[in-house]
Amino acid sequence: MIIGEPEKHDAQEMERELGVLGMQNVKIFRNMDRVAQAVHSEEADLFLCNMFGNESQARRIFSGVPNQQVGDNLFMAMMSMAGMMTEDDVRRSIDTGTDDLITLPFRRDNFVT
């Protein structure tokens, strides 16, 4: 699992919550260039990304995966994470090709439902 989360505190909390769910091999990156490199080179099957402040870079990754422009796993599940967003922000996030939208703050209950 690859996670793009620029906020250190939020990243640590997510890692803890995912660990409770038994998720292993979770890689969290705070820099979107590193996220793109990881999605391209890792064998991950799940990608989560906080859209706040990273919208254009995240969109490139989200749209590039199914087109095999980023990475080799066109079946990678992709989820965008968002806090307070406008209706247009939500629409743009969904239009990137993401499979799901998770609200922030991240909670394991929201992740498994």
Coordinates of N, CA, C and O in Angstrom, one line a residue:
M1 N 0.8 -1.2 0.0 CA 0.0 0.0 0.0 C 0.9 1.2 0.0 O 1.9 1.3 0.7
I2 N 0.5 2.2 -0.8 CA 1.3 3.4 -0.9 C 0.3 4.6 -0.5 O -0.8 4.6 -1.0
I3 N 0.8 5.4 0.3 CA 0.0 6.6 0.8 C 0.7 7.9 0.5 O 1.9 8.0 0.9
G4 N 0.0 8.8 -0.1 CA 0.6 10.2 -0.2 C -0.1 11.0 0.8 O -1.3 11.3 0.7
E5 N 0.6 11.4 1.9 CA 0.1 12.2 2.9 C 1.1 13.2 3.4 O 2.1 12.9 4.0
P6 N 0.9 14.5 3.1 CA 1.9 15.5 3.4 C 2.0 15.9 4.9 O 3.1 16.3 5.3
E7 N 1.0 15.6 5.6 CA 1.1 15.9 7.1 C 1.6 14.8 7.9 O 1.1 13.7 7.9
K8 N 2.7 15.1 8.6 CA 3.4 14.0 9.3 C 2.5 13.4 10.4 O 2.5 12.2 10.5
H9 N 1.8 14.2 11.2 CA 0.9 13.7 12.2 C -0.1 12.8 11.6 O -0.4 11.7 12.2
D10 N -0.8 13.2 10.5 CA -1.8 12.4 9.9 C -1.3 11.1 9.4 O -1.9 10.1 9.5
A11 N -0.1 11.2 8.8 CA 0.6 10.0 8.3 C 0.8 9.0 9.4 O 0.6 7.7 9.2
Q12 N 1.3 9.4 10.5 CA 1.6 8.5 11.6 C 0.3 7.9 12.2 O 0.2 6.7 12.5
E13 N -0.8 8.7 12.2 CA -2.1 8.2 12.7 C -2.6 7.1 11.7 O -3.2 6.1 12.1
M14 N -2.5 7.4 10.4 CA -3.0 6.5 9.4 C -2.2 5.2 9.5 O -2.8 4.1 9.5
E15 N -0.9 5.2 9.7 CA -0.1 4.0 9.8 C -0.6 3.2 11.0 O -0.7 2.0 10.9
R16 N -0.8 3.9 12.1 CA -1.3 3.2 13.3 C -2.6 2.5 13.1 O -2.8 1.4 13.4
E17 N -3.6 3.3 12.5 CA -4.9 2.7 12.3 C -4.9 1.6 11.3 O -5.6 0.6 11.5
L18 N -4.1 1.6 10.3 CA -4.0 0.5 9.3 C -3.3 -0.7 9.9 O -3.7 -1.8 9.6
G19 N -2.4 -0.4 10.8 CA -1.7 -1.5 11.5 C -2.7 -2.3 12.4 O -2.7 -3.6 12.5
V20 N -3.7 -1.6 13.0 CA -4.7 -2.3 13.8 C -5.6 -3.2 12.9 O -6.0 -4.2 13.3
L21 N -5.7 -2.8 11.6 CA -6.5 -3.6 10.7 C -5.7 -4.7 10.1 O -6.2 -5.5 9.3
G22 N -4.4 -4.8 10.5 CA -3.5 -5.9 10.0 C -2.8 -5.6 8.7 O -2.2 -6.5 8.1
M23 N -2.9 -4.3 8.2 CA -2.3 -4.0 7.0 C -0.8 -3.9 7.2 O -0.3 -3.4 8.1
Q24 N -0.1 -4.5 6.3 CA 1.4 -4.6 6.3 C 2.0 -4.0 5.1 O 1.3 -3.8 4.1
N25 N 3.3 -3.7 5.2 CA 4.0 -3.1 4.0 C 3.3 -1.8 3.6 O 3.2 -1.5 2.4
V26 N 3.0 -0.9 4.5 CA 2.4 0.4 4.2 C 3.6 1.4 4.1 O 4.4 1.5 4.9
K27 N 3.6 2.0 2.9 CA 4.6 3.0 2.7 C 4.0 4.4 2.5 O 3.1 4.6 1.7
I28 N 4.4 5.3 3.4 CA 3.8 6.6 3.4 C 4.8 7.6 3.0 O 6.0 7.6 3.5
F29 N 4.5 8.5 2.0 CA 5.3 9.5 1.5 C 4.7 10.8 1.6 O 3.5 11.0 1.4
R30 N 5.5 11.8 2.1 CA 5.0 13.2 2.3 C 5.2 14.0 1.0 O 4.7 15.1 0.9
N31 N 6.0 13.6 0.1 CA 6.4 14.3 -1.1 C 5.7 13.7 -2.3 O 5.9 12.5 -2.5
M32 N 5.0 14.4 -3.1 CA 4.3 13.8 -4.2 C 5.2 13.3 -5.3 O 4.8 12.3 -6.0
D33 N 6.4 13.8 -5.5 CA 7.3 13.2 -6.5 C 7.7 11.8 -6.0 O 7.8 10.9 -6.8
R34 N 7.9 11.7 -4.7 CA 8.3 10.3 -4.2 C 7.1 9.4 -4.3 O 7.2 8.2 -4.5
V35 N 5.9 9.9 -4.1 CA 4.7 9.1 -4.3 C 4.6 8.6 -5.7 O 4.4 7.4 -5.9
A36 N 4.8 9.4 -6.7 CA 4.8 9.0 -8.1 C 5.8 8.0 -8.4 O 5.5 7.0 -9.1
Q37 N 7.0 8.2 -7.8 CA 8.1 7.2 -8.0 C 7.7 5.8 -7.4 O 7.9 4.8 -8.0
A38 N 7.1 5.9 -6.2 CA 6.7 4.6 -5.6 C 5.6 3.9 -6.3 O 5.6 2.7 -6.5
V39 N 4.6 4.7 -6.8 CA 3.5 4.1 -7.6 C 4.1 3.4 -8.9 O 3.7 2.4 -9.3
H40 N 5.1 4.1 -9.4 CA 5.7 3.6 -10.7 C 6.5 2.3 -10.5 O 6.5 1.4 -11.3
S41 N 7.2 2.3 -9.3 CA 8.2 1.2 -9.2 C 7.8 0.1 -8.2 O 8.4 -1.0 -8.2
E42 N 6.9 0.4 -7.3 CA 6.5 -0.6 -6.3 C 5.4 -1.6 -6.8 O 4.7 -1.3 -7.8
E43 N 5.3 -2.7 -6.1 CA 4.3 -3.7 -6.4 C 3.0 -3.5 -5.6 O 2.4 -4.5 -5.1
A44 N 2.6 -2.3 -5.3 CA 1.5 -2.0 -4.5 C 0.2 -2.3 -5.2 O 0.1 -2.3 -6.4
D45 N -0.8 -2.7 -4.4 CA -2.1 -3.0 -4.9 C -3.2 -2.0 -4.5 O -4.3 -2.0 -4.9
L46 N -2.7 -1.0 -3.6 CA -3.6 0.0 -3.1 C -2.9 1.3 -3.0 O -1.8 1.4 -2.5
F47 N -3.5 2.4 -3.4 CA -2.9 3.7 -3.4 C -3.9 4.7 -2.8 O -5.1 4.8 -3.3
L48 N -3.6 5.4 -1.7 CA -4.4 6.4 -1.1 C -3.6 7.7 -1.2 O -2.4 7.7 -1.0
C49 N -4.3 8.8 -1.4 CA -3.7 10.1 -1.5 C -4.6 11.2 -1.0 O -5.7 11.3 -1.4
N50 N -4.0 12.0 -0.1 CA -4.6 13.2 0.3 C -4.6 14.2 -0.8 O -3.5 14.6 -1.2
M51 N -5.8 14.7 -1.2 CA -5.9 15.6 -2.3 C -5.5 17.0 -1.9 O -5.2 17.8 -2.8
F52 N -5.6 17.4 -0.7 CA -5.4 18.8 -0.2 C -4.0 19.2 -0.5 O -3.0 18.7 -0.1
G53 N -3.9 20.2 -1.3 CA -2.6 20.8 -1.7 C -1.8 20.0 -2.7 O -0.8 20.5 -3.1
N54 N -2.3 18.9 -3.1 CA -1.6 18.0 -4.1 C -2.5 17.7 -5.3 O -2.2 16.8 -6.0
E55 N -3.5 18.5 -5.5 CA -4.5 18.1 -6.4 C -4.0 17.8 -7.8 O -4.3 16.8 -8.4
S56 N -3.2 18.7 -8.4 CA -2.7 18.5 -9.8 C -1.8 17.3 -9.9 O -1.9 16.5 -10.8
Q57 N -0.9 17.1 -8.9 CA 0.0 16.0 -8.9 C -0.7 14.7 -8.7 O -0.5 13.7 -9.4
A58 N -1.6 14.7 -7.8 CA -2.4 13.5 -7.5 C -3.3 13.1 -8.7 O -3.4 11.9 -9.0
R59 N -3.8 14.1 -9.4 CA -4.6 13.8 -10.5 C -3.8 13.1 -11.6 O -4.3 12.2 -12.3
R60 N -2.6 13.6 -11.8 CA -1.7 12.9 -12.8 C -1.5 11.5 -12.5 O -1.5 10.6 -13.4
I61 N -1.3 11.2 -11.2 CA -1.0 9.8 -10.8 C -2.3 9.0 -11.0 O -2.3 7.9 -11.6
F62 N -3.4 9.5 -10.5 CA -4.7 8.8 -10.6 C -5.1 8.5 -12.0 O -5.6 7.4 -12.3
S63 N -4.9 9.5 -12.9 CA -5.3 9.2 -14.3 C -4.2 8.4 -15.0 O -4.6 7.7 -16.0
G64 N -3.0 8.4 -14.6 CA -1.9 7.7 -15.2 C -1.9 6.2 -15.0 O -1.5 5.4 -15.8
V65 N -2.4 5.8 -13.8 CA -2.4 4.4 -13.5 C -3.2 3.5 -14.4 O -2.7 2.5 -15.0
P66 N -4.5 3.8 -14.6 CA -5.3 3.0 -15.5 C -4.8 3.0 -17.0 O -5.1 2.1 -17.7
N67 N -4.1 4.0 -17.3 CA -3.6 4.2 -18.7 C -2.2 3.6 -18.8 O -1.6 3.7 -19.9
Q68 N -1.7 3.0 -17.8 CA -0.3 2.5 -17.7 C 0.7 3.5 -18.0 O 1.8 3.2 -18.5
Q69 N 0.4 4.8 -17.7 CA 1.5 5.8 -17.9 C 2.2 6.0 -16.6 O 3.3 6.5 -16.6
V70 N 1.7 5.5 -15.5 CA 2.3 5.5 -14.2 C 2.2 4.1 -13.6 O 1.1 3.6 -13.4
G71 N 3.3 3.4 -13.5 CA 3.3 2.0 -13.0 C 2.8 1.0 -13.9 O 2.4 1.3 -15.1
D72 N 2.8 -0.2 -13.5 CA 2.4 -1.4 -14.3 C 1.2 -2.1 -13.9 O 0.7 -3.0 -14.5
N73 N 0.6 -1.6 -12.7 CA -0.6 -2.3 -12.2 C -1.8 -1.5 -12.5 O -2.2 -0.6 -11.7
L74 N -2.4 -1.7 -13.7 CA -3.6 -0.9 -14.0 C -4.8 -1.3 -13.2 O -5.8 -0.6 -13.2
F75 N -4.7 -2.3 -12.4 CA -5.8 -2.7 -11.5 C -5.6 -2.2 -10.1 O -6.4 -2.6 -9.2
M76 N -4.6 -1.4 -9.8 CA -4.4 -0.9 -8.5 C -5.6 -0.1 -8.0 O -6.1 0.8 -8.7
A77 N -6.1 -0.4 -6.8 CA -7.2 0.3 -6.3 C -6.7 1.7 -5.8 O -5.6 1.8 -5.2
M78 N -7.4 2.7 -6.1 CA -7.0 4.1 -5.8 C -8.1 4.8 -5.1 O -9.2 4.8 -5.5
M79 N -7.7 5.4 -4.0 CA -8.6 6.2 -3.1 C -8.1 7.5 -2.8 O -6.9 7.7 -2.4
S80 N -8.9 8.5 -3.1 CA -8.5 9.9 -2.7 C -9.1 10.2 -1.3 O -10.1 9.7 -0.9
M81 N -8.3 11.0 -0.6 CA -8.7 11.4 0.8 C -8.9 12.9 0.8 O -8.1 13.6 0.2
A82 N -10.0 13.3 1.4 CA -10.2 14.7 1.4 C -10.9 15.2 2.7 O -11.7 14.4 3.2
G83 N -10.6 16.4 3.1 CA -11.2 17.0 4.3 C -12.3 17.8 3.8 O -13.2 17.4 3.0
M84 N -12.3 19.1 4.2 CA -13.3 20.0 3.8 C -13.2 20.4 2.3 O -12.2 21.0 2.0
M85 N -14.1 20.0 1.5 CA -14.0 20.3 0.1 C -15.4 20.8 -0.4 O -16.4 20.5 0.2
T86 N -15.3 21.6 -1.4 CA -16.5 22.1 -2.1 C -17.1 21.0 -2.9 O -16.4 20.0 -3.2
E87 N -18.3 21.2 -3.4 CA -18.9 20.2 -4.3 C -18.1 20.0 -5.6 O -17.9 18.9 -6.1
D88 N -17.5 21.1 -6.1 CA -16.7 21.1 -7.3 C -15.4 20.3 -7.0 O -14.9 19.6 -7.9
D89 N -14.8 20.5 -5.8 CA -13.6 19.8 -5.5 C -13.9 18.3 -5.4 O -13.1 17.5 -5.9
V90 N -15.0 17.9 -4.9 CA -15.4 16.4 -4.8 C -15.5 15.9 -6.2 O -15.0 14.8 -6.5
R91 N -16.2 16.6 -7.1 CA -16.5 16.2 -8.4 C -15.1 16.0 -9.2 O -14.9 15.0 -9.8
R92 N -14.2 17.0 -9.0 CA -12.9 16.9 -9.7 C -12.1 15.7 -9.2 O -11.5 15.0 -9.9
S93 N -12.2 15.5 -7.9 CA -11.5 14.3 -7.3 C -12.0 13.0 -7.8 O -11.2 12.2 -8.2
I94 N -13.3 12.9 -7.9 CA -13.9 11.7 -8.5 C -13.6 11.5 -10.0 O -13.3 10.4 -10.4
D95 N -13.6 12.6 -10.7 CA -13.3 12.6 -12.1 C -11.9 12.2 -12.5 O -11.6 11.9 -13.6
T96 N -11.0 12.1 -11.5 CA -9.6 11.7 -11.8 C -9.5 10.2 -12.1 O -8.5 9.8 -12.6
G97 N -10.5 9.5 -11.7 CA -10.5 8.0 -11.9 C -10.3 7.3 -10.6 O -10.1 6.1 -10.6
T98 N -10.3 8.0 -9.5 CA -10.2 7.3 -8.2 C -11.3 6.4 -8.0 O -12.4 6.6 -8.5
D99 N -11.1 5.3 -7.3 CA -12.1 4.3 -7.1 C -13.0 4.6 -5.9 O -14.2 4.2 -5.9
D100 N -12.5 5.4 -5.0 CA -13.3 5.8 -3.8 C -12.8 7.1 -3.3 O -11.7 7.5 -3.5
L101 N -13.6 7.7 -2.4 CA -13.3 9.0 -1.8 C -13.5 8.7 -0.3 O -14.6 8.3 0.2
I102 N -12.4 8.9 0.5 CA -12.4 8.8 1.9 C -12.4 10.1 2.6 O -11.5 11.0 2.2
T103 N -13.2 10.4 3.6 CA -13.2 11.7 4.3 C -12.1 11.6 5.3 O -11.8 10.6 5.9
L104 N -11.5 12.8 5.5 CA -10.5 13.0 6.6 C -11.2 13.7 7.8 O -12.1 14.4 7.6
P105 N -10.8 13.4 9.0 CA -9.6 12.7 9.4 C -9.8 11.2 9.1 O -11.0 10.6 9.2
F106 N -8.7 10.5 8.8 CA -8.8 9.1 8.5 C -9.2 8.3 9.7 O -8.6 8.4 10.8
R107 N -10.1 7.4 9.5 CA -10.5 6.5 10.6 C -10.7 5.1 10.0 O -11.2 4.9 8.9
R108 N -10.2 4.1 10.7 CA -10.3 2.7 10.1 C -11.7 2.3 9.9 O -11.9 1.5 9.0
D109 N -12.7 2.8 10.6 CA -14.1 2.4 10.4 C -14.5 2.9 9.0 O -15.2 2.2 8.3
N110 N -14.1 4.1 8.6 CA -14.4 4.5 7.2 C -13.7 3.8 6.2 O -14.2 3.6 5.1
F111 N -12.5 3.3 6.5 CA -11.7 2.5 5.5 C -12.3 1.2 5.2 O -12.3 0.7 4.0
V112 N -12.9 0.5 6.2 CA -13.3 -0.9 6.0 C -14.8 -1.0 5.6 O -15.3 -2.0 5.2
T113 N -15.5 0.1 5.6 CA -17.0 0.0 5.2 C -17.2 0.3 3.8 O -16.4 0.8 3.0

